[in-house]
Amino acid sequence: MRIVTERLILRPPILKDAADIAENVNDLAVSRYTARIPFPYHIKYAKNFIKYCRQQGKQKPVTNVELVIELRVQKKVIGCAGLIRIDHYTGKADIGYWIGKDYWQQGFGYEAVGALIKYAFKKLKLQRLEAAICRENSASQALVRKLEFRKEGVRRRAGRSLATGKWHDAVIYGLLKEKQGK
């Protein structure tokens, strides 16, 4: 599976991506608001993540879609985006993403997540996407609002960062298929 945008390719990771993944996520500014990314982040973690993605990709029906975000021209992986806990019966999934710090504030997150949303609604025929974002992560909250997600509430002490060990409240955002693009 490949999703191609103007500047990016979203695709399943391969082993040669491990160095780029490790380089970009091995930064506490990137991993501090994530539940599943340790810090420091070693290349062995990237290789294990890639193996996990390969196993997930074989599931039928698919329940997780984990993709790398690659710059089309440079052929460099700058982040990851995915749909997890895909429930085909209810048409729901959670969406998550991260971008390496050197690539922040350049519209890559908006482009990648926007393309993943289209894939979720058009190809997977999902009806609802949910993003649970740490209350302190104002940049990520701004991104999903720009993509027309609506704030639905807050779950107190909803998650713990693997990178820092800190507990965080999660601000819950939802996007319905029929509301996208309106």
mmCIF file with all atom_site columns, C-alpha atoms in Angstrom:
data_model
loop_
_atom_site.group_PDB
_atom_site.id
_atom_site.type_symbol
_atom_site.label_atom_id
_atom_site.label_alt_id
_atom_site.label_comp_id
_atom_site.label_asym_id
_atom_site.label_entity_id
_atom_site.label_seq_id
_atom_site.pdbx_PDB_ins_code
_atom_site.Cartn_x
_atom_site.Cartn_y
_atom_site.Cartn_z
_atom_site.occupancy
_atom_site.B_iso_or_equiv
_atom_site.pdbx_formal_charge
_atom_site.auth_seq_id
_atom_site.auth_comp_id
_atom_site.auth_asym_id
_atom_site.auth_atom_id
_atom_site.pdbx_PDB_model_num
ATOM 1   C CA . MET A 1 1   ? 0.000   0.000  0.000  1.00 0.00 ? 1   MET A CA 1
ATOM 2   C CA . ARG A 1 2   ? 1.282   3.456  -0.907 1.00 0.00 ? 2   ARG A CA 1
ATOM 3   C CA . ILE A 1 3   ? -0.277  6.872  -0.502 1.00 0.00 ? 3   ILE A CA 1
ATOM 4   C CA . VAL A 1 4   ? 1.379   9.521  -2.648 1.00 0.00 ? 4   VAL A CA 1
ATOM 5   C CA . THR A 1 5   ? 0.948   13.255 -2.046 1.00 0.00 ? 5   THR A CA 1
ATOM 6   C CA . GLU A 1 6   ? 2.604   16.295 -3.574 1.00 0.00 ? 6   GLU A CA 1
ATOM 7   C CA . ARG A 1 7   ? 5.751   15.993 -1.414 1.00 0.00 ? 7   ARG A CA 1
ATOM 8   C CA . LEU A 1 8   ? 5.381   12.700 0.441  1.00 0.00 ? 8   LEU A CA 1
ATOM 9   C CA . ILE A 1 9   ? 4.957   8.966  0.151  1.00 0.00 ? 9   ILE A CA 1
ATOM 10  C CA . LEU A 1 10  ? 3.244   7.078  2.967  1.00 0.00 ? 10  LEU A CA 1
ATOM 11  C CA . ARG A 1 11  ? 4.133   3.387  2.804  1.00 0.00 ? 11  ARG A CA 1
ATOM 12  C CA . PRO A 1 12  ? 4.856   0.379  5.006  1.00 0.00 ? 12  PRO A CA 1
ATOM 13  C CA . PRO A 1 13  ? 8.328   0.533  6.547  1.00 0.00 ? 13  PRO A CA 1
ATOM 14  C CA . ILE A 1 14  ? 11.185  -1.643 5.331  1.00 0.00 ? 14  ILE A CA 1
ATOM 15  C CA . LEU A 1 15  ? 14.370  -2.557 7.198  1.00 0.00 ? 15  LEU A CA 1
ATOM 16  C CA . LYS A 1 16  ? 16.470  0.063  5.415  1.00 0.00 ? 16  LYS A CA 1
ATOM 17  C CA . ASP A 1 17  ? 14.203  2.724  7.027  1.00 0.00 ? 17  ASP A CA 1
ATOM 18  C CA . ALA A 1 18  ? 15.419  1.822  10.526 1.00 0.00 ? 18  ALA A CA 1
ATOM 19  C CA . ALA A 1 19  ? 18.239  4.395  10.592 1.00 0.00 ? 19  ALA A CA 1
ATOM 20  C CA . ASP A 1 20  ? 15.977  7.270  9.458  1.00 0.00 ? 20  ASP A CA 1
ATOM 21  C CA . ILE A 1 21  ? 13.266  6.285  11.944 1.00 0.00 ? 21  ILE A CA 1
ATOM 22  C CA . ALA A 1 22  ? 15.739  6.076  14.828 1.00 0.00 ? 22  ALA A CA 1
ATOM 23  C CA . GLU A 1 23  ? 17.408  9.359  13.857 1.00 0.00 ? 23  GLU A CA 1
ATOM 24  C CA . ASN A 1 24  ? 14.124  11.291 13.775 1.00 0.00 ? 24  ASN A CA 1
ATOM 25  C CA . VAL A 1 25  ? 12.365  9.843  16.805 1.00 0.00 ? 25  VAL A CA 1
ATOM 26  C CA . ASN A 1 26  ? 15.422  9.788  19.086 1.00 0.00 ? 26  ASN A CA 1
ATOM 27  C CA . ASP A 1 27  ? 14.582  13.265 20.329 1.00 0.00 ? 27  ASP A CA 1
ATOM 28  C CA . LEU A 1 28  ? 12.673  13.872 23.529 1.00 0.00 ? 28  LEU A CA 1
ATOM 29  C CA . ALA A 1 29  ? 10.835  16.772 21.854 1.00 0.00 ? 29  ALA A CA 1
ATOM 30  C CA . VAL A 1 30  ? 9.333   14.191 19.459 1.00 0.00 ? 30  VAL A CA 1
ATOM 31  C CA . SER A 1 31  ? 8.710   11.253 21.807 1.00 0.00 ? 31  SER A CA 1
ATOM 32  C CA . ARG A 1 32  ? 7.667   12.987 25.046 1.00 0.00 ? 32  ARG A CA 1
ATOM 33  C CA . TYR A 1 33  ? 3.934   12.968 24.236 1.00 0.00 ? 33  TYR A CA 1
ATOM 34  C CA . THR A 1 34  ? 3.770   9.435  22.836 1.00 0.00 ? 34  THR A CA 1
ATOM 35  C CA . ALA A 1 35  ? 2.622   6.372  24.708 1.00 0.00 ? 35  ALA A CA 1
ATOM 36  C CA . ARG A 1 36  ? 4.707   3.736  22.916 1.00 0.00 ? 36  ARG A CA 1
ATOM 37  C CA . ILE A 1 37  ? 8.008   5.358  21.906 1.00 0.00 ? 37  ILE A CA 1
ATOM 38  C CA . PRO A 1 38  ? 10.911  5.026  24.369 1.00 0.00 ? 38  PRO A CA 1
ATOM 39  C CA . PHE A 1 39  ? 13.707  7.518  24.871 1.00 0.00 ? 39  PHE A CA 1
ATOM 40  C CA . PRO A 1 40  ? 16.512  7.144  24.132 1.00 0.00 ? 40  PRO A CA 1
ATOM 41  C CA . TYR A 1 41  ? 15.437  5.359  20.949 1.00 0.00 ? 41  TYR A CA 1
ATOM 42  C CA . HIS A 1 42  ? 17.907  2.825  19.584 1.00 0.00 ? 42  HIS A CA 1
ATOM 43  C CA . ILE A 1 43  ? 18.021  1.380  16.083 1.00 0.00 ? 43  ILE A CA 1
ATOM 44  C CA . LYS A 1 44  ? 17.040  -2.032 17.489 1.00 0.00 ? 44  LYS A CA 1
ATOM 45  C CA . TYR A 1 45  ? 13.684  -0.481 18.467 1.00 0.00 ? 45  TYR A CA 1
ATOM 46  C CA . ALA A 1 46  ? 13.182  0.702  14.894 1.00 0.00 ? 46  ALA A CA 1
ATOM 47  C CA . LYS A 1 47  ? 13.959  -2.773 13.549 1.00 0.00 ? 47  LYS A CA 1
ATOM 48  C CA . ASN A 1 48  ? 11.486  -4.335 15.996 1.00 0.00 ? 48  ASN A CA 1
ATOM 49  C CA . PHE A 1 49  ? 8.860   -1.747 15.008 1.00 0.00 ? 49  PHE A CA 1
ATOM 50  C CA . ILE A 1 50  ? 9.371   -2.614 11.332 1.00 0.00 ? 50  ILE A CA 1
ATOM 51  C CA . LYS A 1 51  ? 9.001   -6.348 12.048 1.00 0.00 ? 51  LYS A CA 1
ATOM 52  C CA . TYR A 1 52  ? 5.821   -5.616 14.005 1.00 0.00 ? 52  TYR A CA 1
ATOM 53  C CA . CYS A 1 53  ? 4.447   -3.587 11.067 1.00 0.00 ? 53  CYS A CA 1
ATOM 54  C CA . ARG A 1 54  ? 5.135   -6.468 8.692  1.00 0.00 ? 54  ARG A CA 1
ATOM 55  C CA . GLN A 1 55  ? 3.199   -8.853 10.940 1.00 0.00 ? 55  GLN A CA 1
ATOM 56  C CA . GLN A 1 56  ? 0.308   -6.399 11.242 1.00 0.00 ? 56  GLN A CA 1
ATOM 57  C CA . GLY A 1 57  ? 0.213   -5.979 7.471  1.00 0.00 ? 57  GLY A CA 1
ATOM 58  C CA . LYS A 1 58  ? -0.540  -9.675 7.032  1.00 0.00 ? 58  LYS A CA 1
ATOM 59  C CA . GLN A 1 59  ? -3.702  -9.585 9.130  1.00 0.00 ? 59  GLN A CA 1
ATOM 60  C CA . LYS A 1 60  ? -7.037  -9.989 7.395  1.00 0.00 ? 60  LYS A CA 1
ATOM 61  C CA . PRO A 1 61  ? -8.979  -7.867 7.931  1.00 0.00 ? 61  PRO A CA 1
ATOM 62  C CA . VAL A 1 62  ? -6.377  -5.233 8.718  1.00 0.00 ? 62  VAL A CA 1
ATOM 63  C CA . THR A 1 63  ? -6.594  -3.843 12.270 1.00 0.00 ? 63  THR A CA 1
ATOM 64  C CA . ASN A 1 64  ? -3.508  -1.600 12.254 1.00 0.00 ? 64  ASN A CA 1
ATOM 65  C CA . VAL A 1 65  ? -1.944  0.409  9.437  1.00 0.00 ? 65  VAL A CA 1
ATOM 66  C CA . GLU A 1 66  ? 1.481   1.782  10.354 1.00 0.00 ? 66  GLU A CA 1
ATOM 67  C CA . LEU A 1 67  ? 3.225   3.784  7.630  1.00 0.00 ? 67  LEU A CA 1
ATOM 68  C CA . VAL A 1 68  ? 6.431   5.747  7.297  1.00 0.00 ? 68  VAL A CA 1
ATOM 69  C CA . ILE A 1 69  ? 6.316   9.281  5.938  1.00 0.00 ? 69  ILE A CA 1
ATOM 70  C CA . GLU A 1 70  ? 8.967   9.622  3.246  1.00 0.00 ? 70  GLU A CA 1
ATOM 71  C CA . LEU A 1 71  ? 10.033  12.750 1.390  1.00 0.00 ? 71  LEU A CA 1
ATOM 72  C CA . ARG A 1 72  ? 9.384   11.942 -2.290 1.00 0.00 ? 72  ARG A CA 1
ATOM 73  C CA . VAL A 1 73  ? 12.415  13.697 -3.760 1.00 0.00 ? 73  VAL A CA 1
ATOM 74  C CA . GLN A 1 74  ? 14.993  12.993 -1.037 1.00 0.00 ? 74  GLN A CA 1
ATOM 75  C CA . LYS A 1 75  ? 13.758  9.434  -0.315 1.00 0.00 ? 75  LYS A CA 1
ATOM 76  C CA . LYS A 1 76  ? 14.209  10.112 3.407  1.00 0.00 ? 76  LYS A CA 1
ATOM 77  C CA . VAL A 1 77  ? 11.850  8.909  6.120  1.00 0.00 ? 77  VAL A CA 1
ATOM 78  C CA . ILE A 1 78  ? 10.859  11.831 8.369  1.00 0.00 ? 78  ILE A CA 1
ATOM 79  C CA . GLY A 1 79  ? 8.112   10.320 10.512 1.00 0.00 ? 79  GLY A CA 1
ATOM 80  C CA . CYS A 1 80  ? 5.309   7.822  10.851 1.00 0.00 ? 80  CYS A CA 1
ATOM 81  C CA . ALA A 1 81  ? 1.519   7.905  10.705 1.00 0.00 ? 81  ALA A CA 1
ATOM 82  C CA . GLY A 1 82  ? -0.991  5.194  11.321 1.00 0.00 ? 82  GLY A CA 1
ATOM 83  C CA . LEU A 1 83  ? -4.451  3.949  12.020 1.00 0.00 ? 83  LEU A CA 1
ATOM 84  C CA . ILE A 1 84  ? -4.725  1.635  14.996 1.00 0.00 ? 84  ILE A CA 1
ATOM 85  C CA . ARG A 1 85  ? -7.518  -0.352 16.564 1.00 0.00 ? 85  ARG A CA 1
ATOM 86  C CA . ILE A 1 86  ? -9.383  -0.394 13.255 1.00 0.00 ? 86  ILE A CA 1
ATOM 87  C CA . ASP A 1 87  ? -12.860 -1.806 13.838 1.00 0.00 ? 87  ASP A CA 1
ATOM 88  C CA . HIS A 1 88  ? -14.457 -2.607 10.492 1.00 0.00 ? 88  HIS A CA 1
ATOM 89  C CA . TYR A 1 89  ? -17.855 -3.405 12.015 1.00 0.00 ? 89  TYR A CA 1
ATOM 90  C CA . THR A 1 90  ? -18.265 -0.036 13.723 1.00 0.00 ? 90  THR A CA 1
ATOM 91  C CA . GLY A 1 91  ? -16.168 1.810  11.140 1.00 0.00 ? 91  GLY A CA 1
ATOM 92  C CA . LYS A 1 92  ? -13.861 3.402  13.723 1.00 0.00 ? 92  LYS A CA 1
ATOM 93  C CA . ALA A 1 93  ? -10.115 3.768  14.194 1.00 0.00 ? 93  ALA A CA 1
ATOM 94  C CA . ASP A 1 94  ? -7.614  5.801  16.184 1.00 0.00 ? 94  ASP A CA 1
ATOM 95  C CA . ILE A 1 95  ? -5.131  7.930  14.266 1.00 0.00 ? 95  ILE A CA 1
ATOM 96  C CA . GLY A 1 96  ? -1.605  8.762  15.379 1.00 0.00 ? 96  GLY A CA 1
ATOM 97  C CA . TYR A 1 97  ? 1.521   10.324 13.920 1.00 0.00 ? 97  TYR A CA 1
ATOM 98  C CA . TRP A 1 98  ? 4.901   11.842 14.639 1.00 0.00 ? 98  TRP A CA 1
ATOM 99  C CA . ILE A 1 99  ? 7.306   13.947 12.572 1.00 0.00 ? 99  ILE A CA 1
ATOM 100 C CA . GLY A 1 100 ? 11.035  14.444 13.202 1.00 0.00 ? 100 GLY A CA 1
ATOM 101 C CA . LYS A 1 101 ? 11.814  17.834 14.755 1.00 0.00 ? 101 LYS A CA 1
ATOM 102 C CA . ASP A 1 102 ? 13.864  19.010 11.760 1.00 0.00 ? 102 ASP A CA 1
ATOM 103 C CA . TYR A 1 103 ? 10.675  18.758 9.683  1.00 0.00 ? 103 TYR A CA 1
ATOM 104 C CA . TRP A 1 104 ? 8.249   20.591 11.966 1.00 0.00 ? 104 TRP A CA 1
ATOM 105 C CA . GLN A 1 105 ? 6.430   23.723 10.807 1.00 0.00 ? 105 GLN A CA 1
ATOM 106 C CA . GLN A 1 106 ? 6.700   22.810 7.109  1.00 0.00 ? 106 GLN A CA 1
ATOM 107 C CA . GLY A 1 107 ? 3.223   21.361 6.540  1.00 0.00 ? 107 GLY A CA 1
ATOM 108 C CA . PHE A 1 108 ? 4.375   17.740 6.368  1.00 0.00 ? 108 PHE A CA 1
ATOM 109 C CA . GLY A 1 109 ? 2.123   16.625 9.234  1.00 0.00 ? 109 GLY A CA 1
ATOM 110 C CA . TYR A 1 110 ? -0.902  18.269 7.648  1.00 0.00 ? 110 TYR A CA 1
ATOM 111 C CA . GLU A 1 111 ? -0.134  16.701 4.269  1.00 0.00 ? 111 GLU A CA 1
ATOM 112 C CA . ALA A 1 112 ? 0.536   13.209 5.651  1.00 0.00 ? 112 ALA A CA 1
ATOM 113 C CA . VAL A 1 113 ? -2.350  13.048 8.117  1.00 0.00 ? 113 VAL A CA 1
ATOM 114 C CA . GLY A 1 114 ? -4.733  14.582 5.584  1.00 0.00 ? 114 GLY A CA 1
ATOM 115 C CA . ALA A 1 115 ? -3.825  11.852 3.086  1.00 0.00 ? 115 ALA A CA 1
ATOM 116 C CA . LEU A 1 116 ? -4.251  9.155  5.744  1.00 0.00 ? 116 LEU A CA 1
ATOM 117 C CA . ILE A 1 117 ? -7.707  10.506 6.576  1.00 0.00 ? 117 ILE A CA 1
ATOM 118 C CA . LYS A 1 118 ? -8.745  10.246 2.919  1.00 0.00 ? 118 LYS A CA 1
ATOM 119 C CA . TYR A 1 119 ? -7.436  6.686  2.794  1.00 0.00 ? 119 TYR A CA 1
ATOM 120 C CA . ALA A 1 120 ? -9.345  5.773  5.977  1.00 0.00 ? 120 ALA A CA 1
ATOM 121 C CA . PHE A 1 121 ? -12.657 7.129  4.718  1.00 0.00 ? 121 PHE A CA 1
ATOM 122 C CA . LYS A 1 122 ? -12.428 6.232  1.019  1.00 0.00 ? 122 LYS A CA 1
ATOM 123 C CA . LYS A 1 123 ? -10.467 2.968  0.908  1.00 0.00 ? 123 LYS A CA 1
ATOM 124 C CA . LEU A 1 124 ? -11.186 1.450  4.311  1.00 0.00 ? 124 LEU A CA 1
ATOM 125 C CA . LYS A 1 125 ? -14.753 2.868  4.355  1.00 0.00 ? 125 LYS A CA 1
ATOM 126 C CA . LEU A 1 126 ? -14.416 3.979  7.980  1.00 0.00 ? 126 LEU A CA 1
ATOM 127 C CA . GLN A 1 127 ? -16.988 6.314  9.472  1.00 0.00 ? 127 GLN A CA 1
ATOM 128 C CA . ARG A 1 128 ? -15.108 7.859  12.403 1.00 0.00 ? 128 ARG A CA 1
ATOM 129 C CA . LEU A 1 129 ? -11.521 8.672  13.344 1.00 0.00 ? 129 LEU A CA 1
ATOM 130 C CA . GLU A 1 130 ? -10.383 9.578  16.823 1.00 0.00 ? 130 GLU A CA 1
ATOM 131 C CA . ALA A 1 131 ? -7.196  11.291 17.979 1.00 0.00 ? 131 ALA A CA 1
ATOM 132 C CA . ALA A 1 132 ? -6.218  11.252 21.669 1.00 0.00 ? 132 ALA A CA 1
ATOM 133 C CA . ILE A 1 133 ? -3.644  14.020 22.142 1.00 0.00 ? 133 ILE A CA 1
ATOM 134 C CA . CYS A 1 134 ? -1.733  14.962 25.293 1.00 0.00 ? 134 CYS A CA 1
ATOM 135 C CA . ARG A 1 135 ? -3.134  18.162 26.730 1.00 0.00 ? 135 ARG A CA 1
ATOM 136 C CA . GLU A 1 136 ? 0.318   19.800 26.594 1.00 0.00 ? 136 GLU A CA 1
ATOM 137 C CA . ASN A 1 137 ? 0.798   19.017 22.895 1.00 0.00 ? 137 ASN A CA 1
ATOM 138 C CA . SER A 1 138 ? -0.715  22.209 21.481 1.00 0.00 ? 138 SER A CA 1
ATOM 139 C CA . ALA A 1 139 ? 0.908   21.779 18.041 1.00 0.00 ? 139 ALA A CA 1
ATOM 140 C CA . SER A 1 140 ? -0.734  18.398 17.497 1.00 0.00 ? 140 SER A CA 1
ATOM 141 C CA . GLN A 1 141 ? -4.072  19.731 18.698 1.00 0.00 ? 141 GLN A CA 1
ATOM 142 C CA . ALA A 1 142 ? -3.782  22.624 16.235 1.00 0.00 ? 142 ALA A CA 1
ATOM 143 C CA . LEU A 1 143 ? -3.034  20.159 13.437 1.00 0.00 ? 143 LEU A CA 1
ATOM 144 C CA . VAL A 1 144 ? -6.131  18.033 13.986 1.00 0.00 ? 144 VAL A CA 1
ATOM 145 C CA . ARG A 1 145 ? -8.340  21.116 14.361 1.00 0.00 ? 145 ARG A CA 1
ATOM 146 C CA . LYS A 1 146 ? -6.996  22.346 11.006 1.00 0.00 ? 146 LYS A CA 1
ATOM 147 C CA . LEU A 1 147 ? -7.993  18.951 9.573  1.00 0.00 ? 147 LEU A CA 1
ATOM 148 C CA . GLU A 1 148 ? -11.542 19.550 10.912 1.00 0.00 ? 148 GLU A CA 1
ATOM 149 C CA . PHE A 1 149 ? -11.483 17.232 13.910 1.00 0.00 ? 149 PHE A CA 1
ATOM 150 C CA . ARG A 1 150 ? -13.750 18.426 16.707 1.00 0.00 ? 150 ARG A CA 1
ATOM 151 C CA . LYS A 1 151 ? -12.812 18.444 20.371 1.00 0.00 ? 151 LYS A CA 1
ATOM 152 C CA . GLU A 1 152 ? -15.064 16.008 22.228 1.00 0.00 ? 152 GLU A CA 1
ATOM 153 C CA . GLY A 1 153 ? -13.660 15.942 25.731 1.00 0.00 ? 153 GLY A CA 1
ATOM 154 C CA . VAL A 1 154 ? -10.761 15.177 28.023 1.00 0.00 ? 154 VAL A CA 1
ATOM 155 C CA . ARG A 1 155 ? -9.762  11.888 29.625 1.00 0.00 ? 155 ARG A CA 1
ATOM 156 C CA . ARG A 1 156 ? -7.857  12.645 32.804 1.00 0.00 ? 156 ARG A CA 1
ATOM 157 C CA . ARG A 1 157 ? -4.552  10.782 33.339 1.00 0.00 ? 157 ARG A CA 1
ATOM 158 C CA . ALA A 1 158 ? -5.394  8.761  30.250 1.00 0.00 ? 158 ALA A CA 1
ATOM 159 C CA . GLY A 1 159 ? -1.901  7.759  29.272 1.00 0.00 ? 159 GLY A CA 1
ATOM 160 C CA . ARG A 1 160 ? 1.691   7.561  30.332 1.00 0.00 ? 160 ARG A CA 1
ATOM 161 C CA . SER A 1 161 ? 4.602   8.532  28.128 1.00 0.00 ? 161 SER A CA 1
ATOM 162 C CA . LEU A 1 162 ? 7.067   5.697  27.671 1.00 0.00 ? 162 LEU A CA 1
ATOM 163 C CA . ALA A 1 163 ? 9.754   8.301  26.939 1.00 0.00 ? 163 ALA A CA 1
ATOM 164 C CA . THR A 1 164 ? 9.339   10.311 30.140 1.00 0.00 ? 164 THR A CA 1
ATOM 165 C CA . GLY A 1 165 ? 7.236   8.175  32.481 1.00 0.00 ? 165 GLY A CA 1
ATOM 166 C CA . LYS A 1 166 ? 4.879   11.141 32.987 1.00 0.00 ? 166 LYS A CA 1
ATOM 167 C CA . TRP A 1 167 ? 1.115   10.789 33.065 1.00 0.00 ? 167 TRP A CA 1
ATOM 168 C CA . HIS A 1 168 ? -0.898  12.990 30.717 1.00 0.00 ? 168 HIS A CA 1
ATOM 169 C CA . ASP A 1 169 ? -4.496  13.980 30.238 1.00 0.00 ? 169 ASP A CA 1
ATOM 170 C CA . ALA A 1 170 ? -5.715  13.192 26.714 1.00 0.00 ? 170 ALA A CA 1
ATOM 171 C CA . VAL A 1 171 ? -7.780  15.673 24.753 1.00 0.00 ? 171 VAL A CA 1
ATOM 172 C CA . ILE A 1 172 ? -10.096 13.634 22.536 1.00 0.00 ? 172 ILE A CA 1
ATOM 173 C CA . TYR A 1 173 ? -10.810 14.778 18.992 1.00 0.00 ? 173 TYR A CA 1
ATOM 174 C CA . GLY A 1 174 ? -13.161 13.079 16.553 1.00 0.00 ? 174 GLY A CA 1
ATOM 175 C CA . LEU A 1 175 ? -13.758 13.345 12.835 1.00 0.00 ? 175 LEU A CA 1
ATOM 176 C CA . LEU A 1 176 ? -16.803 11.878 11.125 1.00 0.00 ? 176 LEU A CA 1
ATOM 177 C CA . LYS A 1 177 ? -16.738 10.856 7.498  1.00 0.00 ? 177 LYS A CA 1
ATOM 178 C CA . GLU A 1 178 ? -19.728 12.999 6.568  1.00 0.00 ? 178 GLU A CA 1
ATOM 179 C CA . LYS A 1 179 ? -18.175 16.062 8.230  1.00 0.00 ? 179 LYS A CA 1
ATOM 180 C CA . GLN A 1 180 ? -14.840 15.864 6.434  1.00 0.00 ? 180 GLN A CA 1
ATOM 181 C CA . GLY A 1 181 ? -14.305 18.623 3.921  1.00 0.00 ? 181 GLY A CA 1
ATOM 182 C CA . LYS A 1 182 ? -17.268 20.704 5.108  1.00 0.00 ? 182 LYS A CA 1
#
